[in-house]
GROMACS .gro file of C-alpha atoms in nm:
model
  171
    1UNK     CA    1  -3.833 -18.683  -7.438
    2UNK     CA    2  -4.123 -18.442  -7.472
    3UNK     CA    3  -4.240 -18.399  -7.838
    4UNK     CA    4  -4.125 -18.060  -7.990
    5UNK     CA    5  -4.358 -17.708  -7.968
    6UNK     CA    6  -4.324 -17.657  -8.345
    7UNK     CA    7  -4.481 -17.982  -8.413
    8UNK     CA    8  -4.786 -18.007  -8.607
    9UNK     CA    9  -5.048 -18.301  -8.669
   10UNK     CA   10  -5.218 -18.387  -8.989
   11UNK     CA   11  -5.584 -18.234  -8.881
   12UNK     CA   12  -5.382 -17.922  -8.804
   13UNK     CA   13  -5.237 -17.859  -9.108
   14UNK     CA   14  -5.567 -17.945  -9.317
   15UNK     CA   15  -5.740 -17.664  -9.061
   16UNK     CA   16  -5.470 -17.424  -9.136
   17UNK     CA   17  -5.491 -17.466  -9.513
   18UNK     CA   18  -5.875 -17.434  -9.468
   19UNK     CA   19  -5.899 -17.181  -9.269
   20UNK     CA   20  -5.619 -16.966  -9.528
   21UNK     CA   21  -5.817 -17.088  -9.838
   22UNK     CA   22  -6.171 -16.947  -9.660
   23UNK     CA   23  -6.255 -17.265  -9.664
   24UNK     CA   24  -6.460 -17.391  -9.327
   25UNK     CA   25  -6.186 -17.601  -9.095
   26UNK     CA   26  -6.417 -17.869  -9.015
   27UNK     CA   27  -6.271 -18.145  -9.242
   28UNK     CA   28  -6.585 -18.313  -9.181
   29UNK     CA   29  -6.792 -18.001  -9.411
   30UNK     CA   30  -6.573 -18.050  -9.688
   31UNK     CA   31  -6.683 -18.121 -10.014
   32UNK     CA   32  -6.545 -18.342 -10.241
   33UNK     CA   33  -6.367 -18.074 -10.454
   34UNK     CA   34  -6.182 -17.936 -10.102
   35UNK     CA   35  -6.066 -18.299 -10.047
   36UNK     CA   36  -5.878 -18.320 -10.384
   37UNK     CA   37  -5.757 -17.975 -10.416
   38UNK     CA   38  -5.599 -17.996 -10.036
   39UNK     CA   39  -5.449 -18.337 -10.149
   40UNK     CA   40  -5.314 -18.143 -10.469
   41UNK     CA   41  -5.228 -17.842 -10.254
   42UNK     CA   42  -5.003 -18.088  -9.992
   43UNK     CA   43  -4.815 -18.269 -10.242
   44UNK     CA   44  -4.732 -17.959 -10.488
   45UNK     CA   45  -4.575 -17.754 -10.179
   46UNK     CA   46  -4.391 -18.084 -10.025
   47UNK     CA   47  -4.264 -18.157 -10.389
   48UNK     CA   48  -4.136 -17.816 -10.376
   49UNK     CA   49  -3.974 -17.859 -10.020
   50UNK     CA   50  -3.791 -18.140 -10.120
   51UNK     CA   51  -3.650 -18.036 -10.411
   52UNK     CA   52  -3.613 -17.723 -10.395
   53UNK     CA   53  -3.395 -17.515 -10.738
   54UNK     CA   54  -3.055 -17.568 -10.646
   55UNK     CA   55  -3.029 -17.726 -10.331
   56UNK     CA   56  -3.006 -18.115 -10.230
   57UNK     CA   57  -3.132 -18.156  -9.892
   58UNK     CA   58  -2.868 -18.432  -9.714
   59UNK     CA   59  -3.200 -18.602  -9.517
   60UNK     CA   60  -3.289 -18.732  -9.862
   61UNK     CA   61  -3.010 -18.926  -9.905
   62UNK     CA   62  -3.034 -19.327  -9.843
   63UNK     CA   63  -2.698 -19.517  -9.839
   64UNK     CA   64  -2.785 -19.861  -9.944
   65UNK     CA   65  -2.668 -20.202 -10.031
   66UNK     CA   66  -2.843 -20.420 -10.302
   67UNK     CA   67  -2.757 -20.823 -10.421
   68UNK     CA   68  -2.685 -20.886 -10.808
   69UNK     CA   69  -2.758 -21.258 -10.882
   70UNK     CA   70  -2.490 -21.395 -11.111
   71UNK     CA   71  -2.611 -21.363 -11.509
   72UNK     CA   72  -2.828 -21.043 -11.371
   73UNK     CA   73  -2.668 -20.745 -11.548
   74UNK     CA   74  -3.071 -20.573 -11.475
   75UNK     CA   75  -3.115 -20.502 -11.132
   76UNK     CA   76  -3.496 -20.317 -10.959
   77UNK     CA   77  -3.395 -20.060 -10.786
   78UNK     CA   78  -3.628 -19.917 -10.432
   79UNK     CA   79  -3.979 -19.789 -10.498
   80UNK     CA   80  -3.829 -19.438 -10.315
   81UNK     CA   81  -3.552 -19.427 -10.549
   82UNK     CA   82  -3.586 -19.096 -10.723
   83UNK     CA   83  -3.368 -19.193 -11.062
   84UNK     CA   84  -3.063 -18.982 -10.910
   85UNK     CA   85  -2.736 -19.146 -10.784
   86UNK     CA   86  -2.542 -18.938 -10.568
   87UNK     CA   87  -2.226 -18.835 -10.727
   88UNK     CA   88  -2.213 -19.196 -10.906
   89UNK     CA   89  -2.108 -19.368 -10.607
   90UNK     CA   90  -2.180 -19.727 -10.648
   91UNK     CA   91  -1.889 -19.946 -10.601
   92UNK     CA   92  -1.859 -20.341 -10.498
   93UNK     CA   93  -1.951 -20.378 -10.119
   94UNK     CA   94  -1.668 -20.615 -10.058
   95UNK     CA   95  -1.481 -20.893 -10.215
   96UNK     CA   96  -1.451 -20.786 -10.544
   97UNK     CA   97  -1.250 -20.431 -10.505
   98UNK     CA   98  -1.344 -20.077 -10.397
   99UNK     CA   99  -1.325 -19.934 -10.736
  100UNK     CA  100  -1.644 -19.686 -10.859
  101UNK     CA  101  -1.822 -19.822 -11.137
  102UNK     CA  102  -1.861 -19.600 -11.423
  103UNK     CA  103  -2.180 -19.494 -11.502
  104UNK     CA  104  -2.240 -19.458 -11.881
  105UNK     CA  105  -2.521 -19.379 -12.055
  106UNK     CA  106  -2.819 -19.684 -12.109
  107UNK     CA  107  -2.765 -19.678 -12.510
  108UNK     CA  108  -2.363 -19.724 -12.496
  109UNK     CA  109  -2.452 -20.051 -12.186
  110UNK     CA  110  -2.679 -20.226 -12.496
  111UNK     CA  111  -2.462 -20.095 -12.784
  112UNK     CA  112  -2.163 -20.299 -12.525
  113UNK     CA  113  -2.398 -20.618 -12.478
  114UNK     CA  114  -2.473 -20.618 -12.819
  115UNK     CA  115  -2.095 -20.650 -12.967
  116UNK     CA  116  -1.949 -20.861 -12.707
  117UNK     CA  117  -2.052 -21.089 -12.480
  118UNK     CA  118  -1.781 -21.091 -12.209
  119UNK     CA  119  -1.823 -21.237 -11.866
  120UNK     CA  120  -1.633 -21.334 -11.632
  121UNK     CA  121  -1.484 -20.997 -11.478
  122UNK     CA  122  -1.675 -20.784 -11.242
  123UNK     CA  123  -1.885 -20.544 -11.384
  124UNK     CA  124  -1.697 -20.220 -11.492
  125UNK     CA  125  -2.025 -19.921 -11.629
  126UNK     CA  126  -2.359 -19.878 -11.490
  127UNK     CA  127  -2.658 -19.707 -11.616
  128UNK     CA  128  -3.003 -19.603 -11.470
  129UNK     CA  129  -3.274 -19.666 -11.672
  130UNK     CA  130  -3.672 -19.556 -11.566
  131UNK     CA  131  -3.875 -19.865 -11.635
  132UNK     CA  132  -4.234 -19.877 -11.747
  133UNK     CA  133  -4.433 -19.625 -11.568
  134UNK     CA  134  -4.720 -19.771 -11.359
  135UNK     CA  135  -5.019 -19.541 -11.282
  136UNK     CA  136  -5.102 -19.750 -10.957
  137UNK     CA  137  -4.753 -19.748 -10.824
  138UNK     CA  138  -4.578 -19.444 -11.025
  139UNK     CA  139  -4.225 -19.495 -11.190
  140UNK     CA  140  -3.984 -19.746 -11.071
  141UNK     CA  141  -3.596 -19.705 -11.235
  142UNK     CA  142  -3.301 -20.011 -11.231
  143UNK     CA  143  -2.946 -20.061 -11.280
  144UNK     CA  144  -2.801 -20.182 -11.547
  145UNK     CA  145  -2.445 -20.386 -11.561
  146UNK     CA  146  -2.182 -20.414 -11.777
  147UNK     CA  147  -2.002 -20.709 -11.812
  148UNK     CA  148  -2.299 -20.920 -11.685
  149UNK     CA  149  -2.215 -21.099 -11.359
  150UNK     CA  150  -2.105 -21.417 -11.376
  151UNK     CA  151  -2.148 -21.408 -10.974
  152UNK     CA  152  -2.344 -21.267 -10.704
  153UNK     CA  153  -2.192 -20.967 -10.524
  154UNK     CA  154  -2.338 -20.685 -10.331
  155UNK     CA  155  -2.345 -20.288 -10.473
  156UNK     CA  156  -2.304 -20.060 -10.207
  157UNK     CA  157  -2.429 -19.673 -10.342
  158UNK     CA  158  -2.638 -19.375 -10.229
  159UNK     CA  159  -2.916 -19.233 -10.334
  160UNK     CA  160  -3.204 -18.930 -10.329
  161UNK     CA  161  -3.487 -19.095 -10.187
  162UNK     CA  162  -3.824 -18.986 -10.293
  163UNK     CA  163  -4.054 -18.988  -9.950
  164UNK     CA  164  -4.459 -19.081  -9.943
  165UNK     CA  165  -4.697 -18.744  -9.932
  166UNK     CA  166  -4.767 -18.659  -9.526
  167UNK     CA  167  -5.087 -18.826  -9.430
  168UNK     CA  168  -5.292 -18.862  -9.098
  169UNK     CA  169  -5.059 -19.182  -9.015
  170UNK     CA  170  -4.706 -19.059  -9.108
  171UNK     CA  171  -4.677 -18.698  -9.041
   0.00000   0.00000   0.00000
């Protein structure tokens, strides 16, 4: 299949932003201050493509599975998970039952682990909680379960997804 007319590569759309910032469109007579403000310029106007006030684009979505050891009631989550579950959806994969787990907030999970310890029974509440914020790899979120697990099982929920910045490889 021929590759689309509206289709644009990376070098393009650094020469178009040059050439509508004045700037030369030679990437090669850049200086080191167009570099960084282009890179700032890309990700600013994708961030606002994406996620755009009031709309949830449905290509953002990611319908996934994950594994929860037994005694693991604090699961990682993707690196392009975005912090949002779509419309709470996680629910056991299979063997347990199809129910929804509720999601709760992260204070009312440890205010539950704190008074009881129950186990035994399938987790019933979730919670996402953002974890430490790295400045190499950015934020990274996980799930929290309550009752903890006192087997492995498989999650099935969806997700917004939160996509790499276009560059010169994956445009």
């Amino acid at each position: 299949m021929a590759e689309s007319t509206i289709s644009i590569s990376f070098a393009d759309l650094q020469g178009e932003t040059a050439r509508f910032l004045g700037w030369t469109a030679t990437v090669a007579d850049w200086t080191a201050t167009n570099t960084s403000d282009f890179s700032k310029i890309l990700k600013s106007g994708y961030r606002k493509f994406l996620f755009p006030p009031g709309h949830d684009w449905s290509f953002l979505r990611v319908y996934a599975t994950i594994s929860v050891s037994a005694n693991d009631a604090d699961v990682d989550l993707p690196d392009d998970f975005s912090g949002r579950v779509i419309d709470d959806s996680v629910t056991f994969a299979s063997g347990v039952s199809n129910r929804r787990l509720i999601r709760v907030d992260e204070a009312v999970i440890r205010a539950q682990q704190s008074q009881d310890s129950q186990q035994g029974v399938p987790p019933q509440y979730f919670a996402i909680r953002a974890k430490t914020h790295a400045p190499t790899t950015g934020q990274r979120y996980e799930i929290l379960l309550h009752p903890k697990p006192d087997a492995a099982f498989t999650l099935r929920y969806a997700y917004v997804s939160l996509p790499d910045v276009p560059t010169s490889t994956n445009l």
